[in-house]
XYZ file of C-alpha atoms in Angstrom:
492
model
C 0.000 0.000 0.000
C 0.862 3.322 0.225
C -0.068 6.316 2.364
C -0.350 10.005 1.750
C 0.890 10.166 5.801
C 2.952 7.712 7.709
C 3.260 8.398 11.541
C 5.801 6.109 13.388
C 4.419 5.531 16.512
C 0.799 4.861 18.499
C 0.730 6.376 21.867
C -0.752 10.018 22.563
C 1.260 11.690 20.076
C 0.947 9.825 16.960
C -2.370 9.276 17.749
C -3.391 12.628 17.981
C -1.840 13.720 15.139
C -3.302 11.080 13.112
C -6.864 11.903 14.322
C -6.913 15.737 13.841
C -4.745 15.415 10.389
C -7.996 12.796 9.619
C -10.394 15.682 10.678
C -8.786 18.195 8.417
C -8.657 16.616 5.555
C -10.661 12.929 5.490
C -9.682 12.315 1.900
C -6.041 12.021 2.734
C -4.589 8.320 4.017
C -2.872 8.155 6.956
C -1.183 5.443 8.199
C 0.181 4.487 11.835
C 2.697 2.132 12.867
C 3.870 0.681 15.895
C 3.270 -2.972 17.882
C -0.305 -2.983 19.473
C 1.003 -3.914 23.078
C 3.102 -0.310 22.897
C 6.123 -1.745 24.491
C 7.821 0.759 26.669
C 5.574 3.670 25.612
C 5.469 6.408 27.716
C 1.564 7.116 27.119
C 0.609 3.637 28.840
C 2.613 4.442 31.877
C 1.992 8.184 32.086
C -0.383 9.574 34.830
C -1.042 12.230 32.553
C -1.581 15.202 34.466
C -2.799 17.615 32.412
C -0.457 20.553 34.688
C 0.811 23.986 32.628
C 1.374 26.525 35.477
C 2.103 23.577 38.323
C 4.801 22.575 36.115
C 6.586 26.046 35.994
C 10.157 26.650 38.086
C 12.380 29.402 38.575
C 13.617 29.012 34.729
C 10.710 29.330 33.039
C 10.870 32.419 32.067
C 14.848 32.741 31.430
C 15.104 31.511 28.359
C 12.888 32.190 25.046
C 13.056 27.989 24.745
C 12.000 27.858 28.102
C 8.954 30.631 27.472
C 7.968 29.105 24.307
C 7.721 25.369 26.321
C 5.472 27.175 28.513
C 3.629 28.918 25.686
C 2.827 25.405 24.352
C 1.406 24.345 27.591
C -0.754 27.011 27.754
C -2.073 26.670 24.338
C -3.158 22.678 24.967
C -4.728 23.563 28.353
C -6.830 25.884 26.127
C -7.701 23.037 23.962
C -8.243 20.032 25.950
C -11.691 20.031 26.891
C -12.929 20.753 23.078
C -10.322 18.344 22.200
C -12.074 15.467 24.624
C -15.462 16.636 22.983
C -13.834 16.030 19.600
C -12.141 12.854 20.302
C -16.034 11.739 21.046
C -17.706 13.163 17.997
C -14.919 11.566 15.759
C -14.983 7.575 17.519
C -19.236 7.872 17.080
C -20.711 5.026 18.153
C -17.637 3.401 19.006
C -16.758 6.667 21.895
C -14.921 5.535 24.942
C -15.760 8.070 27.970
C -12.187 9.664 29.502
C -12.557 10.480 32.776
C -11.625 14.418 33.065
C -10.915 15.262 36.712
C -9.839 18.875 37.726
C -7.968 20.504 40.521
C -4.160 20.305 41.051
C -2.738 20.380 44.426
C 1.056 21.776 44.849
C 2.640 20.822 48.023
C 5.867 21.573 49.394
C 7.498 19.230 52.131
C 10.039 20.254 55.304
C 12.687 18.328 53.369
C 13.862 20.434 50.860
C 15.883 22.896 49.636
C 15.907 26.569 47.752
C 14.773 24.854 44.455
C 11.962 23.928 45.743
C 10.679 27.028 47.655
C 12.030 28.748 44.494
C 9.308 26.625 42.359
C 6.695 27.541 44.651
C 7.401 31.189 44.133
C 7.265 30.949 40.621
C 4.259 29.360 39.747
C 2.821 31.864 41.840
C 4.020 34.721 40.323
C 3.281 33.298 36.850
C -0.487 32.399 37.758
C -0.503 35.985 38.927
C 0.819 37.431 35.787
C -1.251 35.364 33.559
C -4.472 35.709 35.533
C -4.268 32.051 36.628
C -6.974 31.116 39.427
C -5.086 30.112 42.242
C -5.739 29.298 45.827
C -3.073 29.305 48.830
C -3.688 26.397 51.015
C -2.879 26.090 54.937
C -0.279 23.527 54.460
C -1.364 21.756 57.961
C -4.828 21.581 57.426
C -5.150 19.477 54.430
C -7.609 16.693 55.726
C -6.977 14.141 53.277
C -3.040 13.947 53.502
C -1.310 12.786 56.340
C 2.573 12.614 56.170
C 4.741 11.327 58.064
C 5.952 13.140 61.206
C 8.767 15.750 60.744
C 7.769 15.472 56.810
C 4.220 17.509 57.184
C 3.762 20.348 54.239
C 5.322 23.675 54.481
C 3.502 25.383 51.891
C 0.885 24.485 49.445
C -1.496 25.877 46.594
C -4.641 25.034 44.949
C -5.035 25.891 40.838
C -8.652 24.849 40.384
C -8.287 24.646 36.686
C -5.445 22.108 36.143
C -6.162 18.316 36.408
C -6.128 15.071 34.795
C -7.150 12.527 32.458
C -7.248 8.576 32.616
C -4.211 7.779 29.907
C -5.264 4.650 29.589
C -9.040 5.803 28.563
C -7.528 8.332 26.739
C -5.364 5.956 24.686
C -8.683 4.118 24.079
C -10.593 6.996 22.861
C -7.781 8.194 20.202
C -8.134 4.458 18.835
C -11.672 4.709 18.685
C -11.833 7.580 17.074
C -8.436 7.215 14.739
C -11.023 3.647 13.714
C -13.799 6.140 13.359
C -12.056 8.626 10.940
C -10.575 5.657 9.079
C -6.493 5.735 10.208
C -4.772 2.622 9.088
C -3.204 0.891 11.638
C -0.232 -1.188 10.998
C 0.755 -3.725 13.934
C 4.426 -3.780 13.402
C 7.734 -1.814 13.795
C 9.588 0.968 11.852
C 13.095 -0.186 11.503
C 14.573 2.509 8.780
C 13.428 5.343 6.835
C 13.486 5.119 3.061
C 14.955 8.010 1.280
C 15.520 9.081 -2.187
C 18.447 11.843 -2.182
C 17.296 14.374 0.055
C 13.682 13.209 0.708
C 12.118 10.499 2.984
C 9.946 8.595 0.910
C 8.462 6.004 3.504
C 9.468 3.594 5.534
C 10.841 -0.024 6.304
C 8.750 -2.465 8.498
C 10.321 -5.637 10.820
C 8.697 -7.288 8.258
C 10.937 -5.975 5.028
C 7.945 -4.467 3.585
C 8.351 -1.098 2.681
C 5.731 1.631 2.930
C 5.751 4.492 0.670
C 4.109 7.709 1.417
C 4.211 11.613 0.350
C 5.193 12.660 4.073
C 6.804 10.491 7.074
C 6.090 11.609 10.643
C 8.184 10.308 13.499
C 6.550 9.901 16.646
C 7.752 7.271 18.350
C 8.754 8.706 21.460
C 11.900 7.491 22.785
C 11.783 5.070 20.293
C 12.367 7.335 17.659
C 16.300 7.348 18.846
C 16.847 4.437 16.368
C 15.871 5.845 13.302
C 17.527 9.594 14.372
C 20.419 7.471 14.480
C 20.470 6.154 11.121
C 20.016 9.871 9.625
C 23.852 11.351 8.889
C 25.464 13.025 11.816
C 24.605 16.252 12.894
C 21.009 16.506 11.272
C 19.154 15.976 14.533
C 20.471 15.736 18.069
C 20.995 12.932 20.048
C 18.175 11.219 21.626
C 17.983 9.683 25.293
C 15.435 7.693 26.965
C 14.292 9.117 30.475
C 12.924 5.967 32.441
C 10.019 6.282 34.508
C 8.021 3.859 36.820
C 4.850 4.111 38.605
C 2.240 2.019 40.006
C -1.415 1.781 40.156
C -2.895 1.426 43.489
C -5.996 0.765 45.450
C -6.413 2.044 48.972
C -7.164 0.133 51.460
C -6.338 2.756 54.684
C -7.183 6.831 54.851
C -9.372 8.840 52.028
C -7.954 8.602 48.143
C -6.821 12.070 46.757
C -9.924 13.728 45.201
C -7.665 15.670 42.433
C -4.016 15.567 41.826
C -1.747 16.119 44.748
C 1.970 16.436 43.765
C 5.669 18.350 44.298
C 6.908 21.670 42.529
C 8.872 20.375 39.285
C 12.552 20.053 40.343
C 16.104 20.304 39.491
C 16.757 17.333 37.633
C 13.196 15.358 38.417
C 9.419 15.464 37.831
C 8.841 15.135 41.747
C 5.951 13.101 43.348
C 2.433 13.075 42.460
C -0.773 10.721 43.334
C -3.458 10.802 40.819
C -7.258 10.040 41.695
C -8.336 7.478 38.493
C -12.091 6.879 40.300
C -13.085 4.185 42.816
C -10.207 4.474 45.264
C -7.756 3.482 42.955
C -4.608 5.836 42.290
C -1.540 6.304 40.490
C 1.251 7.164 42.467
C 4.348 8.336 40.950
C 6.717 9.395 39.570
C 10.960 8.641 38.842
C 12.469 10.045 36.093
C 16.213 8.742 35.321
C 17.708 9.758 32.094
C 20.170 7.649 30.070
C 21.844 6.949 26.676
C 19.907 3.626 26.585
C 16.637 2.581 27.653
C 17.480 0.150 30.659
C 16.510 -3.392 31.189
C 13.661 -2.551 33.510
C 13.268 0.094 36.892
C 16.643 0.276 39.438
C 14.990 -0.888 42.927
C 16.897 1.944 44.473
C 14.888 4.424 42.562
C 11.907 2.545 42.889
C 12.088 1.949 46.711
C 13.049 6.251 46.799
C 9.832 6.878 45.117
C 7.613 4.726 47.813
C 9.426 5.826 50.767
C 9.168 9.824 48.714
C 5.145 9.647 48.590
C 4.684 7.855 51.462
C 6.456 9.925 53.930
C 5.581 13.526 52.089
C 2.366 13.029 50.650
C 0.287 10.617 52.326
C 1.836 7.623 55.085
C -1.593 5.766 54.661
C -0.484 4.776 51.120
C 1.812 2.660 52.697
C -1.604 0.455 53.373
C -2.299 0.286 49.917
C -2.313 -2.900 47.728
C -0.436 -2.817 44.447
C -2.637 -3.291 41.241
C 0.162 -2.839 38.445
C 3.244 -1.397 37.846
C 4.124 1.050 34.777
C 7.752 1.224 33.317
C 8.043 3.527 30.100
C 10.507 5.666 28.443
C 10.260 9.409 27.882
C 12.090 10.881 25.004
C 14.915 13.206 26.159
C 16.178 15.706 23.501
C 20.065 16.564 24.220
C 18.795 20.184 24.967
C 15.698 18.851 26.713
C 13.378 20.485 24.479
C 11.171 18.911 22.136
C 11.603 17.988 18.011
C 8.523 19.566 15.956
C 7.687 20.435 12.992
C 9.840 19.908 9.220
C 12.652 17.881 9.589
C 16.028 18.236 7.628
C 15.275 16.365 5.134
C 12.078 16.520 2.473
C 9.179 14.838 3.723
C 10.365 14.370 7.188
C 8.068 15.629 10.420
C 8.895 15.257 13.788
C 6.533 14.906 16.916
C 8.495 13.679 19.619
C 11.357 14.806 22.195
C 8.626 16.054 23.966
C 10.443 14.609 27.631
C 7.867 14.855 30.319
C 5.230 17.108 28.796
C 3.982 15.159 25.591
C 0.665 14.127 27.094
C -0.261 17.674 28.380
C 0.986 18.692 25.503
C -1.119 16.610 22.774
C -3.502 18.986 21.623
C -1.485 21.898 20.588
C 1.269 19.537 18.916
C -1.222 17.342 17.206
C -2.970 21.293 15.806
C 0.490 22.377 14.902
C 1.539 19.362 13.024
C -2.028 18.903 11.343
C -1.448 22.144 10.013
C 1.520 21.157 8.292
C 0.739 18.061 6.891
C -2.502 18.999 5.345
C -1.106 21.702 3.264
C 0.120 20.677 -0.229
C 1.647 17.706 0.414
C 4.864 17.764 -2.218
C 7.290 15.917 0.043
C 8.190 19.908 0.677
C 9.526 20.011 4.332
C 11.705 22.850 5.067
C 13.809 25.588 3.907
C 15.892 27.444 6.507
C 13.203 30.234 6.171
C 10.595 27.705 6.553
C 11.845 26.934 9.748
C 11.898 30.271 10.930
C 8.801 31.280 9.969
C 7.295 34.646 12.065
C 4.139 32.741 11.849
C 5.620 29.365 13.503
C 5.168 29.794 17.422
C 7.406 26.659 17.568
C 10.301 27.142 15.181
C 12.802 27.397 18.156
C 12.040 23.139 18.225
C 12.714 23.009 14.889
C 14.191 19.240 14.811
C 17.389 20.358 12.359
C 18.328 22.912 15.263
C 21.784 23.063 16.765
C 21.090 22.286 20.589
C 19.573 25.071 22.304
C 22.058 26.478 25.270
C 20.297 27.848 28.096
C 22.885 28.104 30.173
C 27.155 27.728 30.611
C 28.992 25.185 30.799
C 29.901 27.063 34.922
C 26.017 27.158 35.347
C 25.902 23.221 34.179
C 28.172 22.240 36.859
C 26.453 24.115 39.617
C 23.218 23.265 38.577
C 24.184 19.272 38.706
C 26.133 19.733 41.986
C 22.552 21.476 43.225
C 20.871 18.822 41.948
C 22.964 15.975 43.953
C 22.670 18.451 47.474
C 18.420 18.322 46.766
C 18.178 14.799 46.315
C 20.575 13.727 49.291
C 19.034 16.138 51.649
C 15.120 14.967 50.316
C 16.778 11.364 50.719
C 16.976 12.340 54.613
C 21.053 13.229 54.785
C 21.189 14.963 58.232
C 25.356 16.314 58.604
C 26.226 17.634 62.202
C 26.532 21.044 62.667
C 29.654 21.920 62.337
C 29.434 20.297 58.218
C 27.641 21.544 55.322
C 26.667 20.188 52.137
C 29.660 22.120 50.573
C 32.268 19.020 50.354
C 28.979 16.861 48.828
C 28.708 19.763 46.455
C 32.198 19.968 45.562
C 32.609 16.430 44.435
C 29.479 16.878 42.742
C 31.174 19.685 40.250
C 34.230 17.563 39.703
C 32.059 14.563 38.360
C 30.175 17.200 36.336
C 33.502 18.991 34.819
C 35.319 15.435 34.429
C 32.062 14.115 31.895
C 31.893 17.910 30.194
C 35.937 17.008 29.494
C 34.890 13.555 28.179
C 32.093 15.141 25.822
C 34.469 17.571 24.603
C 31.864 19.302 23.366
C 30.998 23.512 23.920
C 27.372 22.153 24.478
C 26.215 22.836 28.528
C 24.022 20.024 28.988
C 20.843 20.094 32.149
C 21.864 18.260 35.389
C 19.791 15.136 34.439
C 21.724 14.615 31.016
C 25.463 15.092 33.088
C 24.391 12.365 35.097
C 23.228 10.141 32.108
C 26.696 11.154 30.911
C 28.164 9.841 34.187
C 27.048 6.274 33.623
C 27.591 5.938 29.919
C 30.727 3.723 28.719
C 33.312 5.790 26.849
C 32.525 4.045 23.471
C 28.675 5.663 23.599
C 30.303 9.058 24.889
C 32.733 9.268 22.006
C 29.130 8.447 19.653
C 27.066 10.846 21.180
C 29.663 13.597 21.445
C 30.629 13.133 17.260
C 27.048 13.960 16.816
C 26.703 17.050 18.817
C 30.309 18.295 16.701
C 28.632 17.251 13.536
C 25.920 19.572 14.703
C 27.911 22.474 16.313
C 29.331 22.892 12.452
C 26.381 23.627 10.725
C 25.491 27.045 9.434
């Protein structure tokens, strides 16, 4: 066969940006790949909390990457609930109901440090500026939470407006209605583009059939690594796999969250959260550990540091709790942290993906933006250099062809990893006598930071979370990585 559209990839992304491409333009056919069971996808495991201004921290508004991020998230809270009623309309008969719960609470516990109470400030200030509803909360008088003792709330805040959807509903529903607008769907595994000079042309299933098509859009989340591999160095940065694990629980002891309860966005992490999903069940969650590959399966130490996290801070009753299932997937970690979309660097390439810890939130407003691409006339024409920098593209700093966006110096990427080691000792419960600091933990901490910027070799200052991935890569996949970001760092 072959396809007019080609998206690599099933979970939220592709998905979405199958059904509302399908909704544009219903004479056009779209094809999606990828294995039903979604191995590893970070849609099946996400608790998809549908958070904009709870997500915000002290550098949100430093950097016109980091404003632009937050632009995005603004946009898809804007669209979500017409985007639900959508999904609906489009699946007809065959609609599968997504639970849509609202209310995001922000917590802060006693163990932590100035990033935290420096995240707490800021989504505060940006609610304020942006005329975000927000609520303080008496941080020892919320009835449903009990934490531990010495671990109570310090501070806390209510947005009334931010929430949550059921992923795995949600998951449901796109299928319904990707059935409903008539999406192929194609059971198997992209292995390799198929290009023709400088255009992408289709691509190659497990299978060895090949599957032509006018435009090729790679969604695959962390997945997609593979095939940005294959393209020539220095077209598209690297891509690393951020692993994640949750679990889906059913209480048994104390009252189940009635909305989303959950820590500021840190240095280096996604904090905790626990997510009401109806009935007393709950998703509690969530790690985030970045690396070059995708591991086997979740590290018990980070595991047992997310338990002993949500039990003591949020709630020590959902220590009671008996364990339904576990999620394990892998979020897809741009070098720079910030998300691939839009025309790729080569002719009938499209990239959804990258998107790290935000791609669910962010479905709507990527799925619009891409739509609006792909139903235009479809000539294989991805990008000029002006394309890419359109005025009218709100998104062209994520153009995928980009060199790495630096948001900071290679100084600042050494302090900020060293700060990130001091947070997650001291939230870990290190207690130093009093005549010690953290300073000597801290120092160490910038050596092992400037010893893997010497190995990189590279004048790219990468976030805490990617030093550390760094740290734990052998030198052979250092050297790989690093030839990459050169190959990049040369182009015009």
């Amino acid at each position: 066969m072959t396809a007019d559209v080609v998206i690599v990839g099933n979970g939220v992304l592709g998905l979405s940006v199958a059904v509302e491409t399908a909704l544009r333009d219903p004479a056009l056919r779209i094809a999606v790949v990828g294995p039903q069971a979604r191995p590893g996808s970070a849609s099946v495991a996400a608790g998809a909390m549908l958070n904009c201004f709870a997500e915000v921290t002290r550098r949100t508004g430093e950097h016109p990457a980091f404003r632009a991020k937050f632009a995005l998230a603004r946009e898809a809270a804007r669209l979500w609930p017409g985007w639900l009623d959508r999904l609906a309309e489009a699946a007809g008969a065959g609609a599968v109901p997504v639970r849509h719960a609202r209310g995001t609470l922000v917590v802060l516990g006693a163990r932590t440090t100035a990033d935290g109470a420096g995240s707490m400030r800021a989504i505060r200030a940006a609610a304020e500026e942006h005329g975000e509803p927000f609520q303080d909360v008496d941080p020892y008088d919320i009835g449903f939470l009990e934490a531990e003792a010495g671990e109570q709330p310090v501070d806390a805040l209510y947005l009334a407006n931010e929430g949550t959807v059921d992923a795995r509903q949600l998951l449901a529903a796109l299928d319904a209605a990707a059935a409903g607008r008539g999406v192929i769907r194609i059971a198997d595994e992209a292995t390799s583009l198929v290009t023709a000079e400088d255009s992408v042309t289709g691509v190659r299933l497990s299978s060895g059939t090949a599957l032509p098509a006018g435009a090729v859009v790679l969604a695959a989340g962390a997945a997609t690594g593979r095939l940005i591999g294959q393209l020539p160095p220095g077209m598209v940065q690297p891509m690393l796999s951020g692993a994640g694990v949750a679990l889906e629980t059913e209480r048994v002891r104390g009252e189940a969250v009635p909305y989303v309860v959950r820590t500021p966005t840190l240095v280096g992490g996604c904090g905790l959260h626990a997510v009401p999903l109806g009935d007393g069940t709950e998703y509690v969650g969530a790690t985030n550990n970045v690396s070059f590959d995708a591991p086997a399966g979740p590290r018990l130490g980070i595991v047992q540091a997310l338990l002993s996290g949500c039990v003591a801070q949020l709630d020590r009753n959902i220590a009671f709790s008996a364990v339904r299932h576990w999620h394990h997937g892998m979020r897809p970690v741009t070098w720079d942290t910030f998300p691939l979309l839009g025309h790729g660097p080569l002719r009938g390439l499209y990239f959804a993906t990258g998107t790290y810890r935000d791609g669910f939130h962010g479905s709507p407003a990527i799925a619009r933006h891409l739509a609006g691409l792909l139903t235009g006339p479809l000539t294989g024409g991805a990008a000029s250099k002006d394309d890419a920098h359109a005025a009218n593209d709100p998104y062209a700093v994520f153009a995928p062809g980009r060199k790495p966006v630096e948001t900071m110096t290679a100084d600042d990427a050494v302090e900020r990893f060293a700060e990130m080691a001091v947070h997650v000792a001291v939230e870990r419960g290190m207690r130093l006598p009093h005549f010690l600091d953290a300073e000597p933990i801290a120092a160490a901490c910038r050596q092992l930071a400037r010893t893997c910027m010497e190995q990189l070799g590279v004048p790219v200052a990468p976030a805490p979370e990617i030093l550390h991935a760094v740290s734990e890569a052998g030198a052979e996949r250092i050297r790989q990585v690093a030839a990459s970001l050169r190959a990049l760092s040369r182009r015009d």
